[in-house]
Amino acid sequence: ETRAVDLAEQLKAAEENAAARVSGLEGELSDAASASEAVSADLTARISGLQAGLSDGTEASKALSVELAVAVAAGEALQGDVTALQARVSGLEAQLLDKHAASAALGGQVADLRTQMEETSAAYQEAARRQEAELAEACAECDRLRELLEEESIEVER
């Protein structure tokens, strides 16, 4: 009978421990989900900003291309000022190259952010699997202790 009481107390302690572990795991899972959502929102905002910057860079590149064409046409019409127009054309070409390089860099940053978002999602899923495994172990321990208590109860009744 004392053994049954001890087992009952162990079961109760194990259930309380399991409940505390479940609560802790639920808190960790909630924290991980919140962190994942915050990171996802941040990355989405950053991607949107980069995409807007990429769009602006493309528009600026188009505007520079038009301006370059106008400068070349003016150079052909005004043969007297060819040297000044050639310097302006060279400057516009450099700006166009800079804008193309900036556009390419922004495209790389968008790809990096997508990769980071996928890695964050994978880490969240791994944490959730680990927590589910711990919860299953705690439940198995509770079941084992219940079985022992039932066995002891049966032996005490005999």
PDB file of C-alpha atoms in Angstrom:
ATOM      1  CA  GLU A   1       0.000   0.000   0.000  1.00  0.00           C
ATOM      2  CA  THR A   2       2.914   2.330   0.777  1.00  0.00           C
ATOM      3  CA  ARG A   3       4.444   1.427  -2.579  1.00  0.00           C
ATOM      4  CA  ALA A   4       1.156   2.273  -4.309  1.00  0.00           C
ATOM      5  CA  VAL A   5       1.074   5.641  -2.543  1.00  0.00           C
ATOM      6  CA  ASP A   6       4.711   6.235  -3.564  1.00  0.00           C
ATOM      7  CA  LEU A   7       3.921   5.311  -7.136  1.00  0.00           C
ATOM      8  CA  ALA A   8       0.855   7.521  -7.065  1.00  0.00           C
ATOM      9  CA  GLU A   9       2.996  10.394  -5.831  1.00  0.00           C
ATOM     10  CA  GLN A  10       5.612   9.631  -8.494  1.00  0.00           C
ATOM     11  CA  LEU A  11       2.883   9.555 -11.113  1.00  0.00           C
ATOM     12  CA  LYS A  12       1.478  12.833  -9.866  1.00  0.00           C
ATOM     13  CA  ALA A  13       4.965  14.384  -9.849  1.00  0.00           C
ATOM     14  CA  ALA A  14       5.649  12.991 -13.322  1.00  0.00           C
ATOM     15  CA  GLU A  15       2.327  14.350 -14.583  1.00  0.00           C
ATOM     16  CA  GLU A  16       3.106  17.751 -13.074  1.00  0.00           C
ATOM     17  CA  ASN A  17       6.601  17.617 -14.544  1.00  0.00           C
ATOM     18  CA  ALA A  18       5.170  16.583 -17.919  1.00  0.00           C
ATOM     19  CA  ALA A  19       2.581  19.362 -17.718  1.00  0.00           C
ATOM     20  CA  ALA A  20       5.324  21.860 -16.890  1.00  0.00           C
ATOM     21  CA  ARG A  21       7.453  20.527 -19.751  1.00  0.00           C
ATOM     22  CA  VAL A  22       4.473  20.699 -22.099  1.00  0.00           C
ATOM     23  CA  SER A  23       3.783  24.246 -20.968  1.00  0.00           C
ATOM     24  CA  GLY A  24       7.440  25.157 -21.417  1.00  0.00           C
ATOM     25  CA  LEU A  25       7.540  23.529 -24.833  1.00  0.00           C
ATOM     26  CA  GLU A  26       4.352  25.301 -25.829  1.00  0.00           C
ATOM     27  CA  GLY A  27       5.945  28.586 -24.720  1.00  0.00           C
ATOM     28  CA  GLU A  28       9.092  27.821 -26.686  1.00  0.00           C
ATOM     29  CA  LEU A  29       7.017  26.854 -29.687  1.00  0.00           C
ATOM     30  CA  SER A  30       5.014  30.052 -29.388  1.00  0.00           C
ATOM     31  CA  ASP A  31       8.212  32.101 -29.015  1.00  0.00           C
ATOM     32  CA  ALA A  32       9.733  30.361 -32.028  1.00  0.00           C
ATOM     33  CA  ALA A  33       6.580  30.992 -34.061  1.00  0.00           C
ATOM     34  CA  SER A  34       6.545  34.665 -33.022  1.00  0.00           C
ATOM     35  CA  ALA A  35      10.215  35.046 -33.853  1.00  0.00           C
ATOM     36  CA  SER A  36       9.702  33.306 -37.190  1.00  0.00           C
ATOM     37  CA  GLU A  37       6.765  35.574 -37.989  1.00  0.00           C
ATOM     38  CA  ALA A  38       8.751  38.668 -37.016  1.00  0.00           C
ATOM     39  CA  VAL A  39      11.714  37.591 -39.133  1.00  0.00           C
ATOM     40  CA  SER A  40       9.381  36.727 -42.007  1.00  0.00           C
ATOM     41  CA  ALA A  41       7.667  40.137 -41.760  1.00  0.00           C
ATOM     42  CA  ASP A  42      11.034  41.905 -41.581  1.00  0.00           C
ATOM     43  CA  LEU A  43      12.376  39.968 -44.552  1.00  0.00           C
ATOM     44  CA  THR A  44       9.187  40.610 -46.521  1.00  0.00           C
ATOM     45  CA  ALA A  45       9.473  44.339 -45.802  1.00  0.00           C
ATOM     46  CA  ARG A  46      13.144  44.320 -46.780  1.00  0.00           C
ATOM     47  CA  ILE A  47      12.375  42.427 -49.984  1.00  0.00           C
ATOM     48  CA  SER A  48       9.624  44.913 -50.804  1.00  0.00           C
ATOM     49  CA  GLY A  49      12.032  47.795 -50.191  1.00  0.00           C
ATOM     50  CA  LEU A  50      14.691  46.184 -52.341  1.00  0.00           C
ATOM     51  CA  GLN A  51      12.181  45.495 -55.090  1.00  0.00           C
ATOM     52  CA  ALA A  52      11.050  49.117 -54.982  1.00  0.00           C
ATOM     53  CA  GLY A  53      14.694  50.201 -55.159  1.00  0.00           C
ATOM     54  CA  LEU A  54      15.240  47.835 -58.074  1.00  0.00           C
ATOM     55  CA  SER A  55      12.209  49.289 -59.849  1.00  0.00           C
ATOM     56  CA  ASP A  56      13.472  52.837 -59.193  1.00  0.00           C
ATOM     57  CA  GLY A  57      16.902  51.842 -60.506  1.00  0.00           C
ATOM     58  CA  THR A  58      15.339  50.392 -63.650  1.00  0.00           C
ATOM     59  CA  GLU A  59      13.321  53.573 -64.233  1.00  0.00           C
ATOM     60  CA  ALA A  60      16.406  55.696 -63.641  1.00  0.00           C
ATOM     61  CA  SER A  61      18.335  53.465 -66.037  1.00  0.00           C
ATOM     62  CA  LYS A  62      15.640  53.947 -68.688  1.00  0.00           C
ATOM     63  CA  ALA A  63      15.662  57.704 -68.100  1.00  0.00           C
ATOM     64  CA  LEU A  64      19.441  57.771 -68.448  1.00  0.00           C
ATOM     65  CA  SER A  65      19.196  55.729 -71.655  1.00  0.00           C
ATOM     66  CA  VAL A  66      16.759  58.274 -73.099  1.00  0.00           C
ATOM     67  CA  GLU A  67      18.955  61.156 -71.971  1.00  0.00           C
ATOM     68  CA  LEU A  68      21.973  59.471 -73.598  1.00  0.00           C
ATOM     69  CA  ALA A  69      20.099  59.130 -76.891  1.00  0.00           C
ATOM     70  CA  VAL A  70      19.127  62.812 -76.755  1.00  0.00           C
ATOM     71  CA  ALA A  71      22.721  63.798 -76.083  1.00  0.00           C
ATOM     72  CA  VAL A  72      23.982  61.727 -79.023  1.00  0.00           C
ATOM     73  CA  ALA A  73      21.357  63.296 -81.351  1.00  0.00           C
ATOM     74  CA  ALA A  74      22.315  66.780 -80.172  1.00  0.00           C
ATOM     75  CA  GLY A  75      25.996  65.960 -80.785  1.00  0.00           C
ATOM     76  CA  GLU A  76      25.248  65.003 -84.405  1.00  0.00           C
ATOM     77  CA  ALA A  77      23.188  68.184 -84.919  1.00  0.00           C
ATOM     78  CA  LEU A  78      25.779  70.449 -83.262  1.00  0.00           C
ATOM     79  CA  GLN A  79      29.118  69.417 -84.772  1.00  0.00           C
ATOM     80  CA  GLY A  80      30.739  72.539 -83.301  1.00  0.00           C
ATOM     81  CA  ASP A  81      30.506  71.323 -79.692  1.00  0.00           C
ATOM     82  CA  VAL A  82      31.445  67.651 -80.191  1.00  0.00           C
ATOM     83  CA  THR A  83      34.053  67.567 -77.390  1.00  0.00           C
ATOM     84  CA  ALA A  84      31.626  68.783 -74.702  1.00  0.00           C
ATOM     85  CA  LEU A  85      28.913  66.392 -75.838  1.00  0.00           C
ATOM     86  CA  GLN A  86      31.316  63.439 -75.865  1.00  0.00           C
ATOM     87  CA  ALA A  87      32.241  64.159 -72.232  1.00  0.00           C
ATOM     88  CA  ARG A  88      28.540  64.270 -71.299  1.00  0.00           C
ATOM     89  CA  VAL A  89      27.846  61.017 -73.163  1.00  0.00           C
ATOM     90  CA  SER A  90      30.731  59.307 -71.367  1.00  0.00           C
ATOM     91  CA  GLY A  91      29.372  60.477 -68.003  1.00  0.00           C
ATOM     92  CA  LEU A  92      25.887  59.224 -68.827  1.00  0.00           C
ATOM     93  CA  GLU A  93      27.265  55.851 -69.927  1.00  0.00           C
ATOM     94  CA  ALA A  94      29.115  55.534 -66.632  1.00  0.00           C
ATOM     95  CA  GLN A  95      25.919  56.359 -64.749  1.00  0.00           C
ATOM     96  CA  LEU A  96      24.040  53.796 -66.817  1.00  0.00           C
ATOM     97  CA  LEU A  97      26.632  51.144 -65.988  1.00  0.00           C
ATOM     98  CA  ASP A  98      26.443  52.116 -62.299  1.00  0.00           C
ATOM     99  CA  LYS A  99      22.649  51.767 -62.382  1.00  0.00           C
ATOM    100  CA  HIS A 100      22.907  48.372 -64.083  1.00  0.00           C
ATOM    101  CA  ALA A 101      25.451  47.243 -61.466  1.00  0.00           C
ATOM    102  CA  ALA A 102      23.216  48.547 -58.663  1.00  0.00           C
ATOM    103  CA  SER A 103      20.225  46.721 -60.178  1.00  0.00           C
ATOM    104  CA  ALA A 104      22.229  43.481 -60.325  1.00  0.00           C
ATOM    105  CA  ALA A 105      23.356  43.929 -56.700  1.00  0.00           C
ATOM    106  CA  LEU A 106      19.764  44.499 -55.577  1.00  0.00           C
ATOM    107  CA  GLY A 107      18.716  41.341 -57.397  1.00  0.00           C
ATOM    108  CA  GLY A 108      21.405  39.410 -55.481  1.00  0.00           C
ATOM    109  CA  GLN A 109      20.216  40.867 -52.183  1.00  0.00           C
ATOM    110  CA  VAL A 110      16.631  39.785 -52.930  1.00  0.00           C
ATOM    111  CA  ALA A 111      17.873  36.235 -53.598  1.00  0.00           C
ATOM    112  CA  ASP A 112      19.905  36.275 -50.351  1.00  0.00           C
ATOM    113  CA  LEU A 113      16.854  37.407 -48.364  1.00  0.00           C
ATOM    114  CA  ARG A 114      14.717  34.652 -49.885  1.00  0.00           C
ATOM    115  CA  THR A 115      17.361  32.088 -48.920  1.00  0.00           C
ATOM    116  CA  GLN A 116      17.508  33.490 -45.389  1.00  0.00           C
ATOM    117  CA  MET A 117      13.709  33.291 -45.092  1.00  0.00           C
ATOM    118  CA  GLU A 118      13.774  29.642 -46.229  1.00  0.00           C
ATOM    119  CA  GLU A 119      16.541  28.826 -43.711  1.00  0.00           C
ATOM    120  CA  THR A 120      14.559  30.494 -40.903  1.00  0.00           C
ATOM    121  CA  SER A 121      11.513  28.405 -41.836  1.00  0.00           C
ATOM    122  CA  ALA A 122      13.618  25.208 -41.811  1.00  0.00           C
ATOM    123  CA  ALA A 123      15.027  26.065 -38.354  1.00  0.00           C
ATOM    124  CA  TYR A 124      11.481  26.649 -37.005  1.00  0.00           C
ATOM    125  CA  GLN A 125      10.329  23.287 -38.374  1.00  0.00           C
ATOM    126  CA  GLU A 126      13.316  21.507 -36.771  1.00  0.00           C
ATOM    127  CA  ALA A 127      12.581  23.123 -33.392  1.00  0.00           C
ATOM    128  CA  ALA A 128       8.938  22.040 -33.653  1.00  0.00           C
ATOM    129  CA  ARG A 129       9.951  18.425 -34.451  1.00  0.00           C
ATOM    130  CA  ARG A 130      12.357  18.380 -31.490  1.00  0.00           C
ATOM    131  CA  GLN A 131       9.677  19.707 -29.136  1.00  0.00           C
ATOM    132  CA  GLU A 132       7.148  17.149 -30.377  1.00  0.00           C
ATOM    133  CA  ALA A 133       9.668  14.365 -29.693  1.00  0.00           C
ATOM    134  CA  GLU A 134      10.238  15.628 -26.132  1.00  0.00           C
ATOM    135  CA  LEU A 135       6.484  15.807 -25.568  1.00  0.00           C
ATOM    136  CA  ALA A 136       6.086  12.212 -26.804  1.00  0.00           C
ATOM    137  CA  GLU A 137       8.827  11.055 -24.384  1.00  0.00           C
ATOM    138  CA  ALA A 138       7.107  12.813 -21.485  1.00  0.00           C
ATOM    139  CA  CYS A 139       3.765  11.191 -22.368  1.00  0.00           C
ATOM    140  CA  ALA A 140       5.404   7.765 -22.622  1.00  0.00           C
ATOM    141  CA  GLU A 141       6.934   8.232 -19.143  1.00  0.00           C
ATOM    142  CA  CYS A 142       3.505   9.151 -17.720  1.00  0.00           C
ATOM    143  CA  ASP A 143       1.949   6.061 -19.319  1.00  0.00           C
ATOM    144  CA  ARG A 144       4.716   3.831 -17.900  1.00  0.00           C
ATOM    145  CA  LEU A 145       4.174   5.229 -14.392  1.00  0.00           C
ATOM    146  CA  ARG A 146       0.400   4.738 -14.678  1.00  0.00           C
ATOM    147  CA  GLU A 147       0.941   1.111 -15.633  1.00  0.00           C
ATOM    148  CA  LEU A 148       3.235   0.615 -12.630  1.00  0.00           C
ATOM    149  CA  LEU A 149       0.655   2.218 -10.363  1.00  0.00           C
ATOM    150  CA  GLU A 150      -2.069  -0.013 -11.754  1.00  0.00           C
ATOM    151  CA  GLU A 151       0.127  -3.086 -11.257  1.00  0.00           C
ATOM    152  CA  GLU A 152       0.864  -2.065  -7.677  1.00  0.00           C
ATOM    153  CA  SER A 153      -2.831  -1.403  -7.062  1.00  0.00           C
ATOM    154  CA  ILE A 154      -3.676  -4.881  -8.327  1.00  0.00           C
ATOM    155  CA  GLU A 155      -0.986  -6.463  -6.130  1.00  0.00           C
ATOM    156  CA  VAL A 156      -2.172  -4.502  -3.084  1.00  0.00           C
ATOM    157  CA  GLU A 157      -5.758  -5.697  -3.626  1.00  0.00           C
ATOM    158  CA  ARG A 158      -4.564  -9.318  -3.700  1.00  0.00           C
TER     159      ARG A 158
END
